[in-house]
Amino acid sequence: GAGVSQSPRYKVAKRGQDVALRCDPISGHVSLFWYQQALGQGPEFLTYFQNEAQLDKSGLPSDRFFAERPEGSVSTLKIQRTQQEDSAVYLCASSLDRPPYEQYFGPGTRLTVT
Amino acid sequence: AQKITQTQPGMFVQEKEAVTLDCTYDTSDPSYGLFWYKQPSSGEMIFLIYQGSYDQQNATEGRYSLNFQKARKSANLVISASQLGDSAMYFCAMIPLSGAGSYQLTFGKGTKLSVIP
């Protein structure tokens, strides 16, 4: 079946612009996660949805970051007034809501802020 | 809080040889899961293997095995019979299986494996 898809794959934004990153999880997966992966680092947790409910947004680095999943499937990560430090790969993952809680990742969106 | 440490930034292995990638972890959670993911240059994180802290036997998946030593808090990945396609970044990660945050994966910084023909 289809895996997790993300769009766009690459995004270049000028500092100060707003961007929106899309994630289509695997059909039927209850849980959805966003991670930020800086160059040369492992992914870091940003936020978690269970269906349409955002249960944890503790990893969002600032109030410029906003995520939503209004119908419990597709999710959008929005970054307002982008800064150079926002440059990273943004990974989306989804999982069934039972152990071992394996998360299936999408290919990521590489965001470059100039 | 959880922490994953991968002390090998880069590793080289001859094709068809076995290689061990190190991972140590720190957690106060009584039960947890440990994962290894592969990230090729295309960027996608590919699940390789899972070990639950309560599992008595070490996990194996094809050419991958996880050498789990609970007392030492280590979860090393062993890849047997390396292939050129194994060249990639490898990440160790853990997840608590109870309590708050029992969904967050915590990743290490990764090890870059290069397979030499």
mmCIF file of C-alpha atoms in Angstrom:
data_model
loop_
_atom_site.group_PDB
_atom_site.id
_atom_site.type_symbol
_atom_site.label_atom_id
_atom_site.label_comp_id
_atom_site.label_asym_id
_atom_site.label_seq_id
_atom_site.Cartn_x
_atom_site.Cartn_y
_atom_site.Cartn_z
ATOM 1 C CA GLY A 1 0.000 0.000 0.000
ATOM 2 C CA ALA A 2 0.934 3.640 -0.189
ATOM 3 C CA GLY A 3 3.350 4.997 2.359
ATOM 4 C CA VAL A 4 3.540 8.399 3.972
ATOM 5 C CA SER A 5 3.844 11.160 1.414
ATOM 6 C CA GLN A 6 5.003 14.732 1.898
ATOM 7 C CA SER A 7 4.918 17.773 -0.310
ATOM 8 C CA PRO A 8 6.723 19.725 -1.447
ATOM 9 C CA ARG A 9 9.957 17.729 -1.310
ATOM 10 C CA TYR A 10 12.003 20.902 -1.480
ATOM 11 C CA LYS A 11 11.099 24.436 -0.515
ATOM 12 C CA VAL A 12 13.175 27.571 -0.709
ATOM 13 C CA ALA A 13 11.786 30.538 1.164
ATOM 14 C CA LYS A 14 13.052 34.034 1.677
ATOM 15 C CA ARG A 15 13.416 35.080 5.268
ATOM 16 C CA GLY A 16 10.124 36.415 6.528
ATOM 17 C CA GLN A 17 7.938 34.368 4.202
ATOM 18 C CA ASP A 18 5.303 31.934 5.434
ATOM 19 C CA VAL A 19 5.485 28.280 4.342
ATOM 20 C CA ALA A 20 3.105 25.324 4.535
ATOM 21 C CA LEU A 21 4.284 21.736 4.480
ATOM 22 C CA ARG A 22 1.858 18.900 3.805
ATOM 23 C CA CYS A 23 1.788 15.328 5.072
ATOM 24 C CA ASP A 24 -0.453 12.487 3.876
ATOM 25 C CA PRO A 25 -0.199 9.623 6.384
ATOM 26 C CA ILE A 26 -0.838 5.966 5.741
ATOM 27 C CA SER A 27 -4.575 5.338 5.518
ATOM 28 C CA GLY A 28 -6.003 4.216 8.835
ATOM 29 C CA HIS A 29 -3.093 5.408 10.927
ATOM 30 C CA VAL A 30 -4.392 7.166 13.993
ATOM 31 C CA SER A 31 -1.205 8.845 15.096
ATOM 32 C CA LEU A 32 0.747 11.470 13.183
ATOM 33 C CA PHE A 33 4.034 13.072 14.123
ATOM 34 C CA TRP A 34 6.202 15.908 12.862
ATOM 35 C CA TYR A 35 9.958 15.941 13.367
ATOM 36 C CA GLN A 36 12.642 18.463 12.507
ATOM 37 C CA GLN A 37 16.019 17.177 11.357
ATOM 38 C CA ALA A 38 18.876 19.647 11.248
ATOM 39 C CA LEU A 39 21.893 18.882 9.088
ATOM 40 C CA GLY A 40 24.014 16.131 10.616
ATOM 41 C CA GLN A 41 21.588 15.466 13.470
ATOM 42 C CA GLY A 42 18.909 12.976 14.323
ATOM 43 C CA PRO A 43 15.251 13.959 14.012
ATOM 44 C CA GLU A 44 13.737 15.902 16.893
ATOM 45 C CA PHE A 45 10.102 15.692 17.896
ATOM 46 C CA LEU A 46 7.903 18.675 17.128
ATOM 47 C CA THR A 47 4.289 17.662 17.622
ATOM 48 C CA TYR A 48 1.874 14.723 17.829
ATOM 49 C CA PHE A 49 -1.715 14.191 16.722
ATOM 50 C CA GLN A 50 -4.097 11.441 17.627
ATOM 51 C CA ASN A 51 -6.771 11.663 14.958
ATOM 52 C CA GLU A 52 -7.585 15.374 14.764
ATOM 53 C CA ALA A 53 -6.503 16.172 18.301
ATOM 54 C CA GLN A 54 -3.088 17.721 18.815
ATOM 55 C CA LEU A 55 -2.055 16.040 22.046
ATOM 56 C CA ASP A 56 1.473 17.349 22.296
ATOM 57 C CA LYS A 57 3.094 20.399 20.753
ATOM 58 C CA SER A 58 5.897 20.705 23.243
ATOM 59 C CA GLY A 59 8.600 20.359 20.595
ATOM 60 C CA LEU A 60 7.502 23.289 18.448
ATOM 61 C CA PRO A 61 10.427 25.735 18.704
ATOM 62 C CA SER A 62 8.398 28.940 18.705
ATOM 63 C CA ASP A 63 4.923 30.349 18.245
ATOM 64 C CA ARG A 64 5.765 30.839 14.567
ATOM 65 C CA PHE A 65 5.231 27.091 14.141
ATOM 66 C CA PHE A 66 1.698 25.805 13.848
ATOM 67 C CA ALA A 67 0.363 22.369 12.901
ATOM 68 C CA GLU A 68 -3.111 21.113 12.165
ATOM 69 C CA ARG A 69 -4.904 17.934 11.176
ATOM 70 C CA PRO A 70 -8.525 19.067 10.905
ATOM 71 C CA GLU A 71 -10.094 15.838 9.622
ATOM 72 C CA GLY A 72 -7.782 13.361 11.239
ATOM 73 C CA SER A 73 -5.889 12.458 8.071
ATOM 74 C CA VAL A 74 -3.838 15.029 6.152
ATOM 75 C CA SER A 75 -1.716 17.353 8.272
ATOM 76 C CA THR A 76 -0.123 20.699 7.538
ATOM 77 C CA LEU A 77 2.851 22.228 9.321
ATOM 78 C CA LYS A 78 2.930 25.983 8.896
ATOM 79 C CA ILE A 79 5.881 28.203 9.667
ATOM 80 C CA GLN A 80 5.273 31.922 9.776
ATOM 81 C CA ARG A 81 7.914 34.592 9.176
ATOM 82 C CA THR A 82 10.599 32.015 8.421
ATOM 83 C CA GLN A 83 14.076 32.519 9.825
ATOM 84 C CA GLN A 84 17.388 31.034 8.675
ATOM 85 C CA GLU A 85 17.481 28.731 11.694
ATOM 86 C CA ASP A 86 14.292 27.101 10.414
ATOM 87 C CA SER A 87 16.303 25.548 7.574
ATOM 88 C CA ALA A 88 16.048 21.788 8.081
ATOM 89 C CA VAL A 89 14.352 18.671 6.826
ATOM 90 C CA TYR A 90 10.836 18.293 8.198
ATOM 91 C CA LEU A 91 9.778 14.688 8.542
ATOM 92 C CA CYS A 92 6.270 13.415 8.996
ATOM 93 C CA ALA A 93 5.518 9.968 10.419
ATOM 94 C CA SER A 94 2.383 7.984 11.139
ATOM 95 C CA SER A 95 1.641 4.903 13.184
ATOM 96 C CA LEU A 96 -1.073 2.574 14.330
ATOM 97 C CA ASP A 97 -1.995 3.274 17.906
ATOM 98 C CA ARG A 98 -0.671 0.097 19.445
ATOM 99 C CA PRO A 99 2.739 -1.393 20.345
ATOM 100 C CA PRO A 100 5.358 -1.491 19.146
ATOM 101 C CA TYR A 101 4.245 1.954 17.974
ATOM 102 C CA GLU A 102 6.447 1.678 14.910
ATOM 103 C CA GLN A 103 6.442 4.981 13.093
ATOM 104 C CA TYR A 104 6.492 5.026 9.298
ATOM 105 C CA PHE A 105 8.236 8.054 7.897
ATOM 106 C CA GLY A 106 7.702 10.082 4.776
ATOM 107 C CA PRO A 107 10.564 11.320 2.565
ATOM 108 C CA GLY A 108 10.644 14.702 4.247
ATOM 109 C CA THR A 109 10.529 18.293 3.044
ATOM 110 C CA ARG A 110 13.863 20.060 2.852
ATOM 111 C CA LEU A 111 13.299 23.705 3.757
ATOM 112 C CA THR A 112 15.983 26.246 2.944
ATOM 113 C CA VAL A 113 15.509 29.794 4.173
ATOM 114 C CA THR A 114 17.661 32.363 2.395
ATOM 115 C CA ALA B 1 13.931 12.323 30.012
ATOM 116 C CA GLN B 2 15.467 9.940 27.536
ATOM 117 C CA LYS B 3 18.822 10.068 25.834
ATOM 118 C CA ILE B 4 20.372 8.056 23.025
ATOM 119 C CA THR B 5 24.112 8.069 22.423
ATOM 120 C CA GLN B 6 25.752 6.884 19.234
ATOM 121 C CA THR B 7 29.488 7.314 19.607
ATOM 122 C CA GLN B 8 30.540 6.352 16.084
ATOM 123 C CA PRO B 9 30.071 9.243 13.645
ATOM 124 C CA GLY B 10 31.281 7.062 10.785
ATOM 125 C CA MET B 11 32.053 3.411 10.137
ATOM 126 C CA PHE B 12 33.564 1.515 7.229
ATOM 127 C CA VAL B 13 32.991 -2.151 6.459
ATOM 128 C CA GLN B 14 34.124 -4.415 3.678
ATOM 129 C CA GLU B 15 31.369 -5.848 1.524
ATOM 130 C CA LYS B 16 30.134 -9.237 2.816
ATOM 131 C CA GLU B 17 31.598 -8.623 6.273
ATOM 132 C CA ALA B 18 29.576 -8.065 9.450
ATOM 133 C CA VAL B 19 29.494 -4.706 11.259
ATOM 134 C CA THR B 20 28.259 -3.555 14.662
ATOM 135 C CA LEU B 21 26.839 -0.086 15.202
ATOM 136 C CA ASP B 22 26.838 1.037 18.819
ATOM 137 C CA CYS B 23 23.955 2.549 20.741
ATOM 138 C CA THR B 24 23.611 3.281 24.440
ATOM 139 C CA TYR B 25 20.584 4.791 26.076
ATOM 140 C CA ASP B 26 19.457 6.375 29.287
ATOM 141 C CA THR B 27 15.905 6.387 30.595
ATOM 142 C CA SER B 28 13.955 6.285 33.827
ATOM 143 C CA ASP B 29 10.964 4.613 32.186
ATOM 144 C CA PRO B 30 10.290 1.076 33.425
ATOM 145 C CA SER B 31 9.371 -0.167 29.972
ATOM 146 C CA TYR B 32 10.517 1.129 26.640
ATOM 147 C CA GLY B 33 11.105 0.176 23.044
ATOM 148 C CA LEU B 34 14.267 0.493 21.017
ATOM 149 C CA PHE B 35 14.388 0.985 17.267
ATOM 150 C CA TRP B 36 16.930 1.192 14.523
ATOM 151 C CA TYR B 37 16.206 3.206 11.414
ATOM 152 C CA LYS B 38 18.184 3.517 8.183
ATOM 153 C CA GLN B 39 18.280 6.821 6.329
ATOM 154 C CA PRO B 40 19.720 6.633 2.811
ATOM 155 C CA SER B 41 20.685 9.771 0.924
ATOM 156 C CA SER B 42 17.105 10.028 -0.385
ATOM 157 C CA GLY B 43 16.115 11.085 3.136
ATOM 158 C CA GLU B 44 13.407 8.626 4.080
ATOM 159 C CA MET B 45 13.721 6.903 7.469
ATOM 160 C CA ILE B 46 13.357 3.155 6.984
ATOM 161 C CA PHE B 47 12.431 0.972 9.941
ATOM 162 C CA LEU B 48 14.876 -1.919 10.443
ATOM 163 C CA ILE B 49 14.283 -3.609 13.779
ATOM 164 C CA TYR B 50 12.529 -3.255 17.134
ATOM 165 C CA GLN B 51 13.311 -4.524 20.637
ATOM 166 C CA GLY B 52 11.043 -4.192 23.643
ATOM 167 C CA SER B 53 12.684 -3.816 27.023
ATOM 168 C CA TYR B 54 10.575 -6.700 28.269
ATOM 169 C CA ASP B 55 11.601 -9.057 25.442
ATOM 170 C CA GLN B 56 13.719 -11.967 26.634
ATOM 171 C CA GLN B 57 15.307 -12.687 23.279
ATOM 172 C CA ASN B 58 17.267 -10.382 21.030
ATOM 173 C CA ALA B 59 15.361 -9.253 17.966
ATOM 174 C CA THR B 60 16.383 -10.396 14.494
ATOM 175 C CA GLU B 61 15.114 -9.323 11.068
ATOM 176 C CA GLY B 62 16.899 -10.948 8.173
ATOM 177 C CA ARG B 63 20.483 -9.658 8.125
ATOM 178 C CA TYR B 64 19.795 -7.332 11.060
ATOM 179 C CA SER B 65 20.021 -8.314 14.690
ATOM 180 C CA LEU B 66 19.856 -6.229 17.815
ATOM 181 C CA ASN B 67 22.318 -7.047 20.582
ATOM 182 C CA PHE B 68 20.297 -5.909 23.590
ATOM 183 C CA GLN B 69 22.133 -5.753 26.929
ATOM 184 C CA LYS B 70 19.696 -4.262 29.391
ATOM 185 C CA ALA B 71 22.099 -4.010 32.329
ATOM 186 C CA ARG B 72 24.564 -2.089 30.195
ATOM 187 C CA LYS B 73 21.777 -0.038 28.586
ATOM 188 C CA SER B 74 23.054 -0.851 25.149
ATOM 189 C CA ALA B 75 21.212 -1.818 21.960
ATOM 190 C CA ASN B 76 23.789 -2.376 19.270
ATOM 191 C CA LEU B 77 22.789 -3.152 15.692
ATOM 192 C CA VAL B 78 24.596 -5.973 13.930
ATOM 193 C CA ILE B 79 24.435 -6.134 10.152
ATOM 194 C CA SER B 80 25.670 -9.410 8.703
ATOM 195 C CA ALA B 81 26.975 -9.902 5.170
ATOM 196 C CA SER B 82 27.122 -6.175 4.355
ATOM 197 C CA GLN B 83 25.961 -5.062 0.939
ATOM 198 C CA LEU B 84 26.756 -1.900 -0.997
ATOM 199 C CA GLY B 85 23.142 -0.826 -0.536
ATOM 200 C CA ASP B 86 23.663 -0.757 3.221
ATOM 201 C CA SER B 87 25.661 2.465 2.888
ATOM 202 C CA ALA B 88 23.519 5.041 4.722
ATOM 203 C CA MET B 89 22.987 6.838 8.018
ATOM 204 C CA TYR B 90 21.747 4.633 10.836
ATOM 205 C CA PHE B 91 19.795 5.988 13.772
ATOM 206 C CA CYS B 92 19.063 4.370 17.091
ATOM 207 C CA ALA B 93 15.862 5.561 18.769
ATOM 208 C CA MET B 94 13.760 4.801 21.802
ATOM 209 C CA ILE B 95 10.196 5.279 22.936
ATOM 210 C CA PRO B 96 8.643 4.997 26.404
ATOM 211 C CA LEU B 97 5.882 2.413 26.562
ATOM 212 C CA SER B 98 4.082 3.868 29.552
ATOM 213 C CA GLY B 99 3.307 7.209 31.046
ATOM 214 C CA ALA B 100 3.562 10.654 29.537
ATOM 215 C CA GLY B 101 5.216 10.896 26.160
ATOM 216 C CA SER B 102 4.616 7.249 25.326
ATOM 217 C CA TYR B 103 4.707 8.021 21.630
ATOM 218 C CA GLN B 104 7.733 10.305 21.261
ATOM 219 C CA LEU B 105 10.717 8.794 19.537
ATOM 220 C CA THR B 106 14.043 10.085 20.821
ATOM 221 C CA PHE B 107 16.841 9.668 18.288
ATOM 222 C CA GLY B 108 20.602 9.540 18.529
ATOM 223 C CA LYS B 109 22.826 11.582 16.226
ATOM 224 C CA GLY B 110 23.389 8.682 13.887
ATOM 225 C CA THR B 111 26.263 6.697 12.422
ATOM 226 C CA LYS B 112 27.239 6.959 8.785
ATOM 227 C CA LEU B 113 28.029 3.505 7.433
ATOM 228 C CA SER B 114 30.063 3.133 4.276
ATOM 229 C CA VAL B 115 30.364 -0.292 2.634
ATOM 230 C CA ILE B 116 33.545 -0.753 0.635
ATOM 231 C CA PRO B 117 33.479 -3.042 -2.420
#
